Amino acid sequence: MIIHQTRSRKIFVVLNYIFMTLFAFVTFYPFWYVFIASLNTGRDFARGGVYLLPRAFTLENYSLAFQNSQIFKSLTISVGRTVLGVILGLFFTALMAYALCIKTLPGRAFFSFFFYFTTIFGGGMVPYYILLRDLGLNKSFWLYVIPSIYNFFNFLIMRTSFAAVPLEIRESAQLDGASEPRILFQLYVPLSTAILATVALFIGVGHWNDWFTGAYYQSRVDLYPAATLLQKLLNEASSTIKTGQETASTGALQSYTSQSLQMAFVMILTMPIVVVYPFLQKYYVKGVMIGSIKG
């Protein structure tokens, strides 16, 4: 069946394609600009005029980035906190969501309100830092993992997903003698793959991009994650440009290559998310839709 489009419809389609193409270009070009800058020598990049392709191609920026011990260690810390954060976050959030999706649980309304009440306000940066210091977390790697295990939003969408599982499935499993942990991990978790992947993406991106915790609550420089180190490098570069001084950022990072090295580090920091996201995209869209429906 051939559908003949009117002239106005054809014009709309053409304009729509033009708009979407321009929008895609505007969205993608900053990433592309950072990428070609990371493949260009620092001295040549400082001259300007590098917009579409590297003018003086080099892999030296990436070589220096991985040779620098501080950068390599910060990447290790970021990977470690992200992996542990995702695993522990999913585990404890699933336990809490499963318990509170059961309507016969004693005190269910109180605990649900209690968890919601903690999101209304916070104690502030200074009391929070004092608490972390008294717990000994301000000089520990676990500063990045333990305080961020619980997130109310992640709990809410996971509980909504668990509540959508038919009650008959749980009752049937109980009649067969299944324990609560077995019901959770062998029935509820496999039926909630989309929402688990979505929550894992939320937790992982949050851990990977978090520079604030390391910058303001971490007392040990050698425990800075990659995002915090990048933020400090960018601040140092901005100060160098403003004052006109030639300073070294870290180790092998010389002033005349600081911009291109920072671009390389930005690419190193963003590529894991860029690589992982396409595999989780279908679960992400489905999970967000599930989480937006009230159970």
Backbone as JSON, one array per atom type, in Angstrom:
{
  "sequence": "MIIHQTRSRKIFVVLNYIFMTLFAFVTFYPFWYVFIASLNTGRDFARGGVYLLPRAFTLENYSLAFQNSQIFKSLTISVGRTVLGVILGLFFTALMAYALCIKTLPGRAFFSFFFYFTTIFGGGMVPYYILLRDLGLNKSFWLYVIPSIYNFFNFLIMRTSFAAVPLEIRESAQLDGASEPRILFQLYVPLSTAILATVALFIGVGHWNDWFTGAYYQSRVDLYPAATLLQKLLNEASSTIKTGQETASTGALQSYTSQSLQMAFVMILTMPIVVVYPFLQKYYVKGVMIGSIKG",
  "N": [[0.85, -1.2, 0.0], [0.7, 2.1, -0.97], [1.37, 5.19, 0.37], [0.55, 8.41, -0.28], [2.18, 11.35, 0.34], [1.35, 14.61, 1.41], [2.3, 17.92, 0.23], [2.96, 19.67, 2.3], [3.43, 17.84, 4.31], [5.73, 16.54, 3.36], [7.53, 18.68, 3.42], [7.62, 19.11, 6.15], [8.8, 16.7, 7.01], [11.33, 16.86, 5.81], [12.37, 19.21, 7.05], [12.34, 18.29, 9.64], [14.26, 16.24, 9.56], [16.49, 17.79, 8.99], [16.63, 19.39, 11.28], [17.01, 17.41, 13.29], [19.44, 16.38, 12.46], [21.15, 18.6, 12.78], [20.84, 18.91, 15.53], [21.91, 16.48, 16.46], [24.55, 16.84, 15.62], [25.35, 19.09, 17.11], [25.18, 17.98, 19.63], [27.01, 15.86, 19.54], [29.44, 16.99, 18.72], [31.03, 18.39, 20.77], [32.1, 16.18, 22.19], [33.56, 14.97, 20.12], [35.39, 17.02, 19.6], [36.91, 17.1, 21.93], [38.04, 14.59, 21.68], [39.66, 14.75, 19.28], [41.38, 16.72, 20.11], [42.74, 15.42, 22.1], [44.31, 13.78, 20.62], [46.15, 15.39, 19.47], [49.22, 17.22, 19.32], [50.42, 19.08, 22.11], [51.64, 21.68, 21.82], [50.99, 22.36, 19.18], [48.2, 22.31, 19.34], [47.75, 24.47, 21.0], [48.04, 26.6, 19.29], [45.6, 26.91, 18.1], [42.73, 26.52, 15.87], [42.2, 23.84, 15.46], [39.71, 21.81, 14.65], [38.17, 19.78, 13.28], [39.78, 17.52, 12.56], [42.76, 15.95, 13.88], [45.64, 17.99, 13.72], [48.33, 17.68, 14.16], [49.07, 14.72, 14.64], [49.31, 12.52, 17.43], [50.07, 10.06, 19.91], [51.1, 10.55, 22.29], [49.98, 11.95, 24.41], [48.15, 10.16, 25.61], [49.95, 8.19, 26.32], [51.57, 9.49, 28.22], [49.59, 10.03, 30.08], [48.88, 7.5, 31.1], [51.3, 6.73, 32.09], [51.7, 8.32, 34.25], [51.73, 7.99, 37.66], [49.88, 8.91, 39.56], [47.55, 9.44, 38.1], [46.99, 6.89, 37.09], [46.53, 5.48, 39.47], [44.31, 6.86, 40.46], [42.42, 6.17, 38.55], [42.25, 3.46, 39.08], [41.12, 3.54, 41.64], [38.65, 4.72, 41.02], [37.51, 2.73, 39.39], [37.41, 0.61, 41.23], [35.69, 1.66, 43.27], [33.38, 2.01, 41.78], [32.67, -0.59, 40.9], [32.38, -1.98, 43.37], [30.49, -0.3, 44.53], [28.27, -0.59, 42.82], [27.68, -3.35, 43.1], [27.23, -3.7, 45.94], [25.31, -1.71, 46.3], [23.15, -2.59, 44.65], [22.61, -5.04, 45.89], [21.85, -4.46, 48.64], [19.82, -2.61, 48.2], [17.99, -4.16, 46.8], [17.29, -6.02, 48.8], [16.01, -4.35, 50.68], [13.97, -3.23, 49.11], [12.5, -5.49, 48.4], [11.56, -6.38, 50.89], [9.92, -4.23, 51.68], [8.03, -4.19, 49.72], [6.2, -6.04, 50.31], [3.04, -6.21, 51.41], [2.01, -7.16, 53.8], [3.96, -6.86, 55.68], [4.95, -6.13, 58.96], [4.93, -2.84, 60.23], [5.46, -1.65, 57.82], [4.51, 0.75, 56.63], [5.57, 2.68, 58.37], [8.4, 2.35, 58.08], [8.67, 2.91, 55.36], [7.9, 5.61, 55.3], [9.88, 6.61, 56.96], [12.27, 6.25, 55.49], [11.68, 7.91, 53.36], [11.49, 10.35, 54.71], [14.12, 10.99, 55.35], [15.06, 12.08, 53.05], [14.16, 14.64, 52.83], [15.6, 16.71, 54.06], [19.02, 17.65, 54.87], [21.93, 17.31, 56.99], [23.96, 19.09, 56.43], [27.19, 20.22, 55.14], [29.36, 20.52, 56.98], [28.59, 19.17, 59.49], [28.29, 16.64, 58.31], [30.87, 16.08, 57.39], [32.21, 16.0, 59.87], [31.01, 13.75, 60.96], [31.9, 11.77, 59.15], [34.64, 11.97, 59.67], [34.77, 11.2, 62.38], [34.02, 8.58, 62.1], [36.17, 7.63, 60.81], [36.29, 7.57, 58.07], [37.13, 9.57, 56.4], [39.73, 9.28, 55.64], [39.89, 7.02, 54.18], [39.37, 4.46, 51.7], [36.81, 3.47, 51.72], [35.15, 5.58, 52.09], [33.96, 6.29, 49.7], [32.2, 4.28, 49.18], [30.56, 3.16, 51.34], [28.81, 5.33, 52.43], [27.19, 5.78, 50.2], [25.67, 3.59, 49.62], [22.93, 3.39, 50.0], [20.13, 4.73, 48.3], [17.35, 6.68, 47.95], [15.74, 7.11, 45.68], [16.55, 5.05, 43.92], [15.78, 2.88, 45.47], [13.01, 3.31, 45.46], [12.15, 2.96, 42.75], [12.9, 0.34, 42.39], [11.41, -1.01, 44.29], [8.88, -0.49, 43.28], [9.01, -1.99, 40.93], [9.3, -4.61, 41.98], [6.88, -4.8, 43.33], [5.14, -5.07, 41.24], [5.29, -7.67, 40.49], [3.35, -10.57, 40.25], [1.41, -11.54, 43.06], [0.74, -14.15, 43.42], [2.87, -15.68, 42.52], [4.81, -15.49, 44.51], [3.4, -16.62, 46.66], [2.99, -19.19, 45.72], [5.62, -20.13, 45.62], [6.21, -20.07, 48.35], [4.51, -22.05, 49.27], [5.78, -24.23, 48.21], [7.9, -24.41, 49.87], [9.99, -22.6, 49.67], [12.49, -20.32, 50.81], [12.61, -16.87, 51.96], [14.95, -15.42, 51.0], [15.53, -17.07, 48.78], [13.26, -16.8, 47.22], [13.47, -14.11, 46.56], [15.97, -13.91, 45.11], [15.81, -15.89, 43.15], [13.38, -15.62, 41.92], [12.18, -12.93, 41.99], [14.34, -11.24, 41.28], [15.28, -12.27, 38.68], [12.97, -11.64, 37.23], [13.03, -8.94, 37.17], [14.99, -7.8, 35.57], [15.35, -5.59, 33.85], [14.92, -3.33, 35.46], [16.89, -3.67, 37.37], [19.2, -3.43, 35.81], [18.9, -0.78, 35.08], [19.04, 0.58, 37.56], [21.62, -0.2, 38.26], [23.05, 1.16, 36.3], [22.48, 3.82, 37.01], [23.72, 3.91, 39.56], [26.38, 3.25, 38.9], [27.18, 5.3, 37.06], [26.88, 7.48, 38.75], [28.86, 6.98, 40.72], [31.17, 6.93, 39.1], [31.33, 9.52, 38.02], [31.49, 11.14, 40.22], [33.05, 13.74, 41.71], [32.92, 15.4, 43.83], [32.86, 14.25, 46.43], [35.48, 13.27, 46.83], [36.91, 15.67, 46.6], [36.08, 17.31, 48.74], [35.7, 15.8, 51.06], [37.62, 13.85, 51.3], [40.68, 13.29, 52.83], [43.12, 12.35, 52.07], [45.37, 12.7, 49.5], [46.33, 10.73, 47.82], [44.22, 9.05, 47.55], [42.4, 10.09, 45.84], [39.72, 9.91, 43.52], [39.35, 9.41, 39.9], [37.69, 11.4, 38.76], [37.8, 13.5, 40.63], [40.53, 14.13, 40.53], [40.73, 14.96, 37.86], [39.11, 17.23, 37.93], [40.66, 18.88, 39.59], [42.94, 19.15, 38.01], [41.9, 20.58, 35.85], [41.18, 22.94, 37.14], [43.71, 23.84, 37.92], [44.82, 24.27, 35.42], [43.19, 26.34, 34.49], [43.86, 28.35, 36.31], [46.53, 28.67, 35.61], [46.33, 29.68, 33.01], [45.06, 32.11, 33.52], [46.89, 33.53, 35.11], [49.13, 33.48, 33.58], [51.32, 31.97, 34.06], [53.81, 29.38, 33.87], [53.31, 26.29, 34.84], [53.64, 23.01, 36.22], [51.26, 20.44, 36.12], [50.88, 17.75, 37.18], [53.46, 15.51, 37.9], [54.54, 14.24, 34.96], [53.1, 16.04, 33.47], [53.5, 18.62, 31.54], [53.42, 22.23, 31.15], [53.04, 23.22, 28.54], [51.71, 21.19, 27.29], [49.45, 20.77, 28.71], [46.68, 21.22, 28.18], [46.0, 19.42, 26.03], [46.66, 17.03, 27.28], [44.83, 17.02, 29.34], [42.52, 16.76, 27.84], [42.92, 14.17, 26.88], [42.75, 12.79, 29.25], [40.1, 13.3, 29.94], [38.83, 11.82, 27.93], [39.69, 9.24, 28.64], [38.36, 9.02, 31.04], [35.65, 9.15, 30.35], [35.17, 7.18, 28.45], [34.66, 4.47, 29.48], [31.95, 4.64, 30.37], [30.71, 5.37, 27.97], [31.16, 3.08, 26.47], [29.84, 1.07, 27.92], [27.18, 1.91, 28.12], [25.59, 1.54, 25.62], [25.0, -1.21, 25.73], [23.31, -1.39, 27.86], [21.22, 0.21, 27.25], [18.67, -0.58, 26.23], [17.57, -1.85, 28.44], [17.62, 0.3, 30.16], [15.74, 2.2, 29.15], [13.37, 0.7, 29.3], [13.39, 0.17, 32.04], [13.17, 2.73, 33.23], [10.62, 3.42, 32.4], [9.11, 1.48, 33.75], [9.71, 2.19, 36.37], [8.45, 4.62, 36.54], [5.82, 4.14, 36.85], [3.31, 3.92, 39.18], [3.27, 1.57, 41.73]],
  "CA": [[0.0, 0.0, 0.0], [1.52, 3.3, -1.1], [0.75, 6.36, 0.98], [1.03, 9.63, -0.91], [2.3, 12.42, 1.3], [1.07, 15.95, 0.93], [3.5, 18.75, 0.13], [3.28, 20.17, 3.64], [3.99, 16.73, 5.07], [7.09, 16.35, 2.89], [8.34, 19.78, 3.95], [7.8, 18.85, 7.58], [9.75, 15.6, 7.17], [12.66, 17.38, 5.46], [12.79, 20.11, 8.13], [12.57, 17.47, 10.83], [15.55, 15.59, 9.38], [17.52, 18.83, 9.11], [16.72, 19.76, 12.7], [17.6, 16.3, 14.04], [20.85, 16.29, 12.07], [21.85, 19.68, 13.47], [20.82, 18.62, 16.96], [22.88, 15.41, 16.68], [25.88, 17.41, 15.46], [25.64, 19.95, 18.28], [25.34, 17.1, 20.79], [28.17, 15.0, 19.4], [30.69, 17.69, 18.4], [31.93, 18.59, 21.93], [32.82, 14.93, 22.44], [34.52, 14.81, 19.03], [36.43, 18.03, 19.76], [37.79, 16.62, 22.99], [38.76, 13.43, 21.16], [40.73, 15.14, 18.36], [42.35, 17.49, 20.88], [43.57, 14.47, 22.84], [45.22, 13.15, 19.65], [46.96, 16.45, 18.88], [50.3, 17.66, 20.2], [50.03, 20.23, 22.92], [52.1, 22.94, 21.26], [50.21, 22.66, 17.99], [46.82, 22.59, 19.75], [47.72, 25.81, 21.59], [47.96, 27.59, 18.22], [44.21, 27.04, 17.69], [42.39, 26.09, 14.53], [41.96, 22.39, 15.39], [38.27, 21.71, 14.79], [37.57, 18.55, 12.77], [40.74, 16.42, 12.59], [44.05, 16.33, 14.48], [46.58, 18.58, 12.77], [49.63, 17.06, 14.44], [48.64, 13.5, 15.33], [50.23, 11.91, 18.38], [49.51, 9.27, 21.01], [51.93, 10.85, 23.45], [49.14, 12.38, 25.52], [47.65, 8.97, 26.29], [51.1, 7.51, 26.9], [51.94, 10.21, 29.44], [48.51, 9.9, 31.05], [48.94, 6.19, 31.75], [52.58, 6.61, 32.79], [51.63, 9.08, 35.5], [51.27, 7.09, 38.72], [48.71, 9.47, 40.24], [46.39, 9.23, 37.24], [46.69, 5.45, 37.04], [45.96, 5.08, 40.76], [42.98, 7.44, 40.56], [41.54, 5.34, 37.73], [42.03, 2.21, 39.83], [40.17, 3.84, 42.72], [37.34, 4.93, 40.41], [36.99, 1.42, 38.98], [37.09, -0.14, 42.44], [34.5, 2.18, 43.96], [32.22, 1.8, 40.93], [32.31, -2.0, 40.94], [31.86, -2.29, 44.7], [29.28, 0.49, 44.74], [27.16, -1.2, 42.08], [27.35, -4.65, 43.7], [26.63, -3.51, 47.26], [24.09, -0.92, 46.15], [22.08, -3.45, 44.14], [22.29, -6.08, 46.87], [21.09, -3.94, 49.79], [18.59, -1.98, 47.71], [17.05, -5.24, 46.49], [16.79, -6.55, 50.06], [15.07, -3.4, 51.28], [12.82, -3.09, 48.22], [11.69, -6.71, 48.5], [10.88, -6.41, 52.18], [8.89, -3.2, 51.77], [6.97, -4.38, 48.72], [5.26, -7.0, 50.89], [2.06, -5.38, 52.12], [1.72, -7.71, 55.13], [5.12, -6.67, 56.57], [4.65, -5.25, 60.09], [5.67, -1.58, 60.25], [5.83, -1.28, 56.46], [4.22, 2.17, 56.4], [6.51, 3.48, 59.15], [9.72, 2.3, 57.47], [8.61, 3.63, 54.09], [7.91, 7.04, 55.61], [11.18, 6.95, 57.55], [13.25, 6.38, 54.41], [11.33, 9.12, 52.61], [11.74, 11.52, 55.57], [15.55, 11.31, 55.32], [15.39, 12.79, 51.81], [13.6, 16.0, 52.86], [16.64, 17.67, 54.43], [20.3, 17.06, 55.27], [22.58, 17.98, 58.11], [24.93, 20.09, 55.98], [28.52, 19.71, 54.85], [30.24, 20.47, 58.15], [28.24, 18.01, 60.33], [28.55, 15.41, 57.57], [32.32, 15.84, 57.42], [32.56, 15.6, 61.23], [30.57, 12.36, 61.1], [32.85, 10.93, 58.39], [35.92, 11.98, 60.38], [34.65, 10.39, 63.59], [33.94, 7.18, 61.69], [37.43, 7.27, 60.2], [36.12, 7.35, 56.63], [37.71, 10.65, 55.6], [41.06, 8.87, 55.21], [39.72, 5.63, 53.77], [38.73, 4.2, 50.41], [35.4, 3.16, 51.95], [34.39, 6.83, 52.04], [33.24, 6.36, 48.44], [31.3, 3.14, 49.01], [29.59, 2.95, 52.41], [27.73, 6.33, 52.52], [26.36, 5.84, 48.99], [24.99, 2.31, 49.36], [21.47, 3.6, 49.97], [19.6, 5.88, 47.57], [15.9, 6.54, 48.05], [15.16, 7.01, 44.34], [16.79, 3.69, 43.43], [14.9, 2.0, 46.25], [11.61, 3.52, 45.07], [11.83, 2.34, 41.47], [13.06, -1.11, 42.52], [10.24, -1.49, 45.03], [7.76, -0.45, 42.33], [9.16, -3.14, 40.05], [9.01, -5.82, 42.74], [5.45, -4.82, 43.66], [4.4, -5.44, 40.04], [5.33, -9.13, 40.34], [2.1, -11.13, 40.79], [1.52, -12.09, 44.41], [0.57, -15.61, 43.35], [4.18, -16.31, 42.34], [5.44, -15.6, 45.83], [2.63, -17.56, 47.48], [3.26, -20.54, 45.21], [6.96, -20.5, 46.06], [6.16, -20.34, 49.78], [3.88, -23.36, 49.45], [6.79, -25.23, 47.86], [8.92, -24.4, 50.9], [11.1, -21.69, 49.37], [12.75, -19.27, 51.8], [12.49, -15.52, 51.43], [16.08, -15.1, 50.11], [15.43, -17.83, 47.53], [12.2, -16.17, 46.43], [14.0, -12.84, 46.05], [17.07, -14.02, 44.13], [15.49, -16.82, 42.07], [12.13, -15.25, 41.27], [11.99, -11.49, 41.8], [15.48, -10.64, 40.56], [15.23, -12.56, 37.24], [11.82, -10.98, 36.62], [13.24, -7.49, 37.22], [16.29, -7.55, 34.95], [15.41, -4.25, 33.28], [15.03, -2.32, 36.52], [18.19, -3.86, 37.99], [20.19, -2.83, 34.92], [18.74, 0.68, 35.17], [19.6, 1.02, 38.85], [23.07, -0.38, 38.17], [23.57, 2.26, 35.49], [22.41, 5.02, 37.85], [24.75, 3.84, 40.6], [27.7, 3.26, 38.27], [27.48, 6.64, 36.55], [27.04, 8.35, 39.9], [30.18, 6.74, 41.31], [32.24, 7.27, 38.17], [31.39, 10.96, 37.79], [31.51, 11.88, 41.48], [34.3, 14.4, 42.1], [32.66, 16.22, 45.02], [33.23, 13.53, 47.65], [36.94, 13.27, 46.97], [37.44, 17.04, 46.71], [35.7, 17.99, 49.97], [35.64, 14.94, 52.23], [38.77, 12.95, 51.35], [41.85, 13.99, 53.35], [44.34, 11.78, 51.47], [45.47, 13.0, 48.06], [46.58, 9.49, 47.07], [42.96, 8.33, 47.41], [41.49, 10.82, 44.96], [39.26, 9.21, 42.32], [39.72, 10.06, 38.64], [36.89, 12.6, 38.54], [38.35, 14.56, 41.48], [41.83, 14.52, 39.99], [40.48, 15.72, 36.64], [38.61, 18.55, 38.33], [41.77, 19.67, 40.09], [43.8, 19.47, 36.86], [41.25, 21.64, 35.09], [41.3, 24.17, 37.93], [45.09, 24.29, 37.83], [45.04, 24.8, 34.07], [42.52, 27.64, 34.41], [44.68, 29.31, 37.05], [47.74, 28.91, 34.84], [45.99, 30.56, 31.9], [44.72, 33.44, 34.02], [48.08, 34.21, 35.65], [50.18, 33.49, 32.57], [52.49, 31.27, 34.57], [54.03, 28.03, 33.36], [53.44, 25.38, 35.97], [53.35, 21.61, 35.93], [50.06, 20.01, 36.83], [51.31, 16.61, 37.98], [54.48, 14.65, 37.32], [54.97, 14.44, 33.58], [52.22, 16.96, 32.76], [54.15, 19.9, 31.32], [52.44, 23.29, 30.9], [52.73, 23.43, 27.13], [50.84, 20.11, 26.81], [48.43, 20.52, 29.74], [45.33, 21.15, 27.61], [45.81, 18.18, 25.3], [46.7, 15.95, 28.25], [43.54, 17.03, 30.03], [41.56, 16.19, 26.91], [43.14, 12.73, 26.88], [42.24, 12.26, 30.51], [38.64, 13.34, 29.82], [38.44, 10.67, 27.12], [39.9, 8.04, 29.45], [37.36, 9.01, 32.1], [34.3, 9.0, 29.81], [35.02, 6.03, 27.56], [33.98, 3.3, 30.06], [30.5, 4.86, 30.35], [30.29, 5.34, 26.57], [31.22, 1.69, 26.0], [28.87, 0.24, 28.64], [25.79, 2.38, 27.98], [24.81, 0.92, 24.54], [24.55, -2.55, 26.1], [22.27, -1.25, 28.89], [20.24, 1.21, 26.83], [17.32, -1.14, 26.11], [17.09, -2.04, 29.8], [17.47, 1.61, 30.78], [14.47, 2.78, 28.71], [12.29, -0.1, 29.89], [13.42, 0.33, 33.49], [12.65, 4.05, 33.58], [9.16, 3.36, 32.21], [8.56, 0.7, 34.85], [9.86, 2.96, 37.61], [7.58, 5.8, 36.55], [4.45, 3.7, 37.08], [3.09, 3.68, 40.61], [2.84, 0.2, 42.0]],
  "C": [[0.88, 1.24, 0.0], [0.75, 4.5, -0.56], [1.37, 7.6, 0.36], [1.02, 10.77, 0.11], [1.98, 13.77, 0.65], [2.36, 16.76, 0.92], [3.93, 19.27, 1.5], [3.9, 19.08, 4.51], [5.44, 16.48, 4.67], [8.02, 17.44, 3.42], [8.63, 19.57, 5.43], [8.86, 17.78, 7.82], [11.17, 16.09, 6.88], [13.2, 18.28, 6.57], [13.09, 19.34, 9.4], [13.92, 16.78, 10.75], [16.69, 16.61, 9.53], [17.73, 19.21, 10.57], [17.4, 18.67, 13.51], [19.07, 16.12, 13.72], [21.67, 17.36, 12.78], [21.93, 19.42, 14.97], [21.84, 17.53, 17.31], [24.31, 15.94, 16.57], [26.27, 18.25, 16.67], [25.88, 19.1, 19.52], [26.66, 16.33, 20.74], [29.49, 15.77, 19.26], [31.57, 17.96, 19.62], [32.74, 17.34, 22.27], [33.9, 14.72, 21.38], [35.68, 15.79, 19.17], [37.43, 17.62, 20.83], [38.64, 15.46, 22.48], [39.91, 13.84, 20.24], [41.78, 15.97, 19.09], [43.28, 16.56, 21.65], [44.57, 13.77, 21.92], [46.13, 14.17, 18.97], [48.07, 16.84, 19.85], [49.91, 18.93, 20.91], [50.42, 21.56, 22.32], [51.28, 23.34, 20.04], [48.77, 23.01, 18.35], [46.69, 23.99, 20.33], [47.64, 26.9, 20.53], [46.53, 27.84, 17.79], [43.98, 26.51, 16.29], [42.2, 24.61, 14.36], [40.48, 22.16, 15.68], [37.68, 20.36, 14.39], [38.48, 17.34, 12.86], [42.02, 16.88, 13.27], [45.0, 16.87, 13.42], [47.97, 18.01, 12.95], [49.37, 15.83, 15.3], [49.74, 12.95, 16.24], [49.44, 11.1, 19.4], [50.25, 9.53, 22.32], [51.09, 11.26, 24.66], [48.61, 11.19, 26.32], [48.79, 8.21, 26.96], [51.5, 8.17, 28.22], [50.87, 10.06, 30.51], [48.6, 8.58, 31.81], [50.26, 5.97, 32.47], [52.56, 7.33, 34.12], [51.0, 8.22, 36.59], [50.0, 7.6, 39.4], [47.45, 9.24, 39.41], [46.0, 7.76, 37.21], [46.05, 4.99, 38.34], [44.55, 5.63, 40.91], [41.98, 6.65, 39.72], [41.24, 4.02, 38.42], [41.01, 2.41, 40.94], [38.76, 4.02, 42.16], [36.7, 3.6, 39.99], [36.57, 0.61, 40.2], [35.83, 0.34, 43.13], [33.25, 1.96, 43.13], [31.74, 0.36, 40.99], [31.7, -2.37, 42.29], [30.56, -1.55, 44.97], [28.07, -0.11, 44.05], [26.72, -2.51, 42.75], [26.64, -4.48, 45.04], [25.33, -2.72, 47.18], [22.92, -1.75, 45.67], [21.64, -4.46, 45.19], [21.41, -5.54, 47.99], [19.81, -3.24, 49.36], [17.55, -3.04, 47.39], [16.47, -5.85, 47.77], [15.72, -5.64, 50.66], [13.81, -3.28, 50.44], [11.91, -4.31, 48.31], [10.91, -6.74, 49.8], [9.72, -5.43, 52.21], [7.87, -3.26, 50.65], [5.92, -5.37, 49.2], [4.28, -6.24, 51.78], [1.74, -5.89, 53.51], [2.87, -7.52, 56.11], [4.74, -5.73, 57.71], [5.53, -3.99, 60.06], [6.07, -1.1, 58.87], [5.63, 0.21, 56.2], [5.21, 3.07, 57.13], [7.88, 3.51, 58.49], [9.74, 3.03, 56.13], [8.65, 5.13, 54.32], [9.27, 7.47, 56.17], [12.24, 7.15, 56.47], [12.96, 7.62, 53.56], [11.7, 10.37, 53.41], [13.21, 11.93, 55.52], [15.95, 12.07, 54.05], [14.94, 14.24, 51.83], [14.68, 17.03, 53.17], [17.9, 16.91, 54.81], [20.93, 17.88, 56.38], [23.54, 19.07, 57.7], [26.31, 19.49, 55.82], [29.38, 19.54, 56.08], [29.87, 19.31, 59.08], [28.51, 16.68, 59.63], [30.04, 15.07, 57.57], [32.76, 15.38, 58.81], [32.18, 14.13, 61.47], [31.53, 11.41, 60.38], [34.2, 10.85, 59.1], [35.87, 11.1, 61.62], [34.56, 8.9, 63.27], [35.23, 6.7, 61.03], [37.35, 7.06, 58.7], [36.79, 8.42, 55.79], [39.15, 10.35, 55.15], [41.05, 7.43, 54.71], [39.07, 5.55, 52.4], [37.23, 4.0, 50.57], [34.53, 4.4, 52.06], [33.5, 6.88, 50.8], [32.16, 5.29, 48.32], [30.19, 3.11, 50.06], [28.49, 4.02, 52.43], [26.77, 6.33, 51.32], [25.66, 4.53, 48.69], [23.5, 2.52, 49.18], [21.14, 4.85, 49.17], [18.09, 5.69, 47.48], [15.25, 6.37, 46.68], [15.34, 5.61, 43.77], [15.91, 2.68, 44.17], [13.46, 2.1, 45.78], [11.28, 2.81, 43.76], [12.0, 0.82, 41.54], [11.88, -1.71, 43.29], [9.01, -1.51, 44.13], [7.8, -1.65, 41.39], [8.82, -4.44, 40.76], [7.51, -5.94, 43.06], [4.6, -5.22, 42.47], [4.42, -6.94, 39.78], [4.07, -9.72, 40.96], [2.31, -11.8, 42.14], [1.43, -13.61, 44.4], [1.9, -16.33, 43.19], [4.87, -16.51, 43.68], [4.71, -16.62, 46.7], [2.88, -18.99, 47.03], [4.64, -21.03, 45.66], [6.99, -20.81, 47.56], [5.52, -21.7, 50.06], [4.84, -24.49, 49.12], [7.95, -25.26, 48.83], [10.11, -23.51, 50.63], [11.24, -20.63, 50.45], [12.65, -17.91, 51.14], [13.7, -15.13, 50.57], [16.01, -15.83, 48.77], [14.36, -17.22, 46.63], [12.71, -14.88, 45.79], [14.96, -13.07, 44.89], [16.76, -14.98, 42.97], [14.2, -16.49, 41.33], [12.06, -13.76, 40.96], [13.13, -10.86, 40.98], [15.47, -10.99, 39.08], [14.07, -11.87, 36.53], [11.98, -9.46, 36.55], [14.59, -7.11, 36.61], [16.42, -6.11, 34.46], [15.64, -3.2, 34.37], [16.37, -2.45, 37.23], [19.3, -3.25, 37.13], [20.12, -1.31, 34.97], [19.34, 1.23, 36.45], [21.11, 0.88, 38.84], [23.71, 0.74, 37.36], [23.56, 3.56, 36.28], [23.54, 5.03, 38.87], [26.13, 3.96, 39.99], [28.09, 4.63, 37.76], [27.69, 7.61, 37.7], [28.4, 8.21, 40.56], [31.29, 7.23, 40.38], [32.42, 8.77, 38.01], [31.52, 11.79, 39.07], [32.91, 12.42, 41.79], [34.16, 15.11, 43.44], [33.15, 15.54, 46.29], [34.73, 13.55, 47.87], [37.5, 14.65, 47.23], [37.2, 17.63, 48.09], [35.74, 17.11, 51.22], [36.83, 14.01, 52.37], [40.01, 13.73, 51.76], [43.16, 13.48, 52.73], [44.34, 12.0, 49.97], [45.65, 11.72, 47.25], [45.33, 8.63, 46.92], [41.94, 9.1, 46.58], [41.02, 9.92, 43.83], [39.58, 10.01, 41.06], [38.97, 11.37, 38.43], [37.41, 13.78, 39.38], [39.68, 15.06, 40.96], [41.66, 15.34, 38.71], [40.0, 17.13, 36.97], [39.72, 19.44, 38.84], [42.74, 20.05, 38.96], [43.21, 20.61, 36.04], [41.32, 22.97, 35.83], [42.71, 24.73, 37.86], [45.39, 24.89, 36.46], [44.39, 26.17, 33.92], [43.31, 28.71, 35.15], [45.94, 29.66, 36.29], [47.47, 29.88, 33.68], [45.74, 31.98, 32.38], [45.96, 34.2, 34.47], [49.21, 34.29, 34.65], [51.43, 32.77, 33.01], [52.59, 29.9, 33.93], [54.31, 27.12, 34.55], [53.12, 23.97, 35.51], [52.15, 21.17, 36.74], [50.4, 18.85, 37.75], [52.4, 15.86, 37.22], [54.91, 15.07, 35.94], [54.11, 15.42, 32.82], [52.88, 18.32, 32.65], [53.13, 20.94, 30.9], [52.07, 23.4, 29.43], [51.9, 22.29, 26.53], [49.68, 19.86, 27.78], [47.03, 20.38, 29.15], [45.09, 19.83, 26.89], [45.85, 16.97, 26.23], [45.39, 15.87, 29.03], [42.46, 16.44, 29.13], [41.69, 14.67, 26.86], [42.57, 12.1, 28.14], [40.72, 12.28, 30.53], [38.14, 12.13, 29.02], [38.59, 9.37, 27.91], [38.8, 7.9, 30.49], [35.96, 8.71, 31.56], [34.1, 7.73, 28.99], [34.36, 4.81, 28.21], [32.46, 3.45, 30.05], [29.97, 4.78, 28.92], [30.23, 3.92, 26.04], [30.11, 0.85, 26.64], [27.43, 0.63, 28.3], [25.02, 1.72, 26.84], [24.27, -0.46, 24.9], [23.42, -2.5, 27.13], [21.13, -0.35, 28.46], [18.82, 0.64, 26.78], [16.72, -1.41, 27.49], [16.81, -0.72, 30.48], [16.11, 2.22, 30.43], [13.31, 2.03, 29.34], [12.22, 0.1, 31.39], [12.87, 1.66, 33.94], [11.14, 4.07, 33.44], [8.49, 2.58, 33.34], [8.59, 1.51, 36.14], [8.96, 4.15, 37.69], [6.14, 5.45, 36.82], [4.29, 3.36, 38.56], [2.59, 2.27, 40.83], [1.71, 0.13, 43.0]]
}
